[in-house]
mmCIF file of C-alpha atoms in Angstrom:
data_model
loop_
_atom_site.group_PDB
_atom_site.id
_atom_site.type_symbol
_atom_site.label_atom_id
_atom_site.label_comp_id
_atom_site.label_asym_id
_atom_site.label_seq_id
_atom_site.Cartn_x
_atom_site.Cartn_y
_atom_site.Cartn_z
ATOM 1 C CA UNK A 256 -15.050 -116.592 87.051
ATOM 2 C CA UNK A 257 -16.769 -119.750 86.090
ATOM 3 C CA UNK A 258 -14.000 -119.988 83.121
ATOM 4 C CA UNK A 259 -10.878 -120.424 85.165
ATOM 5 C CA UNK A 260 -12.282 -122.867 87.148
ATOM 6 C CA UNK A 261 -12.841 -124.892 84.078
ATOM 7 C CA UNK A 262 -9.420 -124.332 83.149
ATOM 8 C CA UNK A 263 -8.006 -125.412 86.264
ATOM 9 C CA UNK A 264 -9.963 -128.686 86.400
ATOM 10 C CA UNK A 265 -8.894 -129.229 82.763
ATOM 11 C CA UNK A 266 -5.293 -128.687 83.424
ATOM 12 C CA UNK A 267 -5.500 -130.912 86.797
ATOM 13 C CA UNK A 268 -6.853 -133.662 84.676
ATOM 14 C CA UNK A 269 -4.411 -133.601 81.835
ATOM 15 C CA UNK A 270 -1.423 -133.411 85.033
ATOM 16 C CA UNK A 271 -3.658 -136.896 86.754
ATOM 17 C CA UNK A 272 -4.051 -138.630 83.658
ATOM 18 C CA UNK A 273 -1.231 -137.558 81.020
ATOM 19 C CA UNK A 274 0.880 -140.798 82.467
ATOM 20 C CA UNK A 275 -2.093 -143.251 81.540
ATOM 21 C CA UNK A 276 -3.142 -141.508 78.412
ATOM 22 C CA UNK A 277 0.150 -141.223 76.868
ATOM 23 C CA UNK A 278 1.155 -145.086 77.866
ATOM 24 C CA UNK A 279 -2.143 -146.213 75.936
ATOM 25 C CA UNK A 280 -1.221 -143.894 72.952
ATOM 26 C CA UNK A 281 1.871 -145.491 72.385
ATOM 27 C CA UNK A 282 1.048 -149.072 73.371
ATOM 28 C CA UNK A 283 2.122 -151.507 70.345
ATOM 29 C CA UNK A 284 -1.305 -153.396 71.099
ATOM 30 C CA UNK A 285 -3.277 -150.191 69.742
ATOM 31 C CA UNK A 286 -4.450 -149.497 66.061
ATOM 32 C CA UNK A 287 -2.803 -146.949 63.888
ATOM 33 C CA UNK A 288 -5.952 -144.635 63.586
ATOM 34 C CA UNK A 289 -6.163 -144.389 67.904
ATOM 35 C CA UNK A 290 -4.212 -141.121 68.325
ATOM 36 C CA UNK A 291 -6.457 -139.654 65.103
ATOM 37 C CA UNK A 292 -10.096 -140.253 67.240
ATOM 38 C CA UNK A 293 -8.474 -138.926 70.252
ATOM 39 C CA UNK A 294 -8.221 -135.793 68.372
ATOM 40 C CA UNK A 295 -11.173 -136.267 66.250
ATOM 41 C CA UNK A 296 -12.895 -135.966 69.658
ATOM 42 C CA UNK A 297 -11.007 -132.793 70.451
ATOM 43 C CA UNK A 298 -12.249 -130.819 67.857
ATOM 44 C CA UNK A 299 -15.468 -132.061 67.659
ATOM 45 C CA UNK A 300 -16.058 -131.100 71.278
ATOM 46 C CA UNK A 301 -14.004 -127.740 70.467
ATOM 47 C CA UNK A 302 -16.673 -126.397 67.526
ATOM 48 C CA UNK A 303 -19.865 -127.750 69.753
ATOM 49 C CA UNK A 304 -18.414 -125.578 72.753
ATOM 50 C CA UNK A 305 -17.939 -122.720 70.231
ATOM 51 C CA UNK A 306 -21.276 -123.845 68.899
ATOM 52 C CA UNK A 307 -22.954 -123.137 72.023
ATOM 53 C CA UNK A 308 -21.863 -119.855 72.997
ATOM 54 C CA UNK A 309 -23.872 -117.104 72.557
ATOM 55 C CA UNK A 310 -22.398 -114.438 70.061
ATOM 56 C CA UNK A 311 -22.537 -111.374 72.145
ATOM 57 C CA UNK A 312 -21.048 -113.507 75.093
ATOM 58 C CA UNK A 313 -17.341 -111.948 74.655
#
C-alpha cells in the first residue's frame, strides 16, 4: 500500500509543478546541457531506488 501512495504524491507533483518546470526547460536564458542533468538525475535516482530494494521484495 505504501507504493501507491508514492505514486500519487509523485503524480500530484509533476501536475503542481509541470507549468514551472517546463517554463525553466525552455527558457532561452538556460544552457544547452540543462534538460540532460534533469535526466541525469532521473536515472541516477532510478538505479539507487532499484539499488536499494531487496531482491526477494517482488
Amino acid at each position: 500500500m505504501y507504493i501507491y501512495r508514492l505514486v500519487f504524491l509523485l503524480v500530484l507533483a509533476i501536475y503542481i509543478f509541470s507549468p514551472n518546470i517546463l517554463e525553466w526547460w525552455t527558457s532561452p536564458d538556460n544552457v544547452w546541457y540543462s534538460p540532460y542533468i534533469i535526466w541525469s538525475a532521473l536515472i541516477g535516482i532510478g538505479l539507487w531506488l532499484e539499488w536499494r530494494r531487496d531482491p526477494n521484495e517482488f
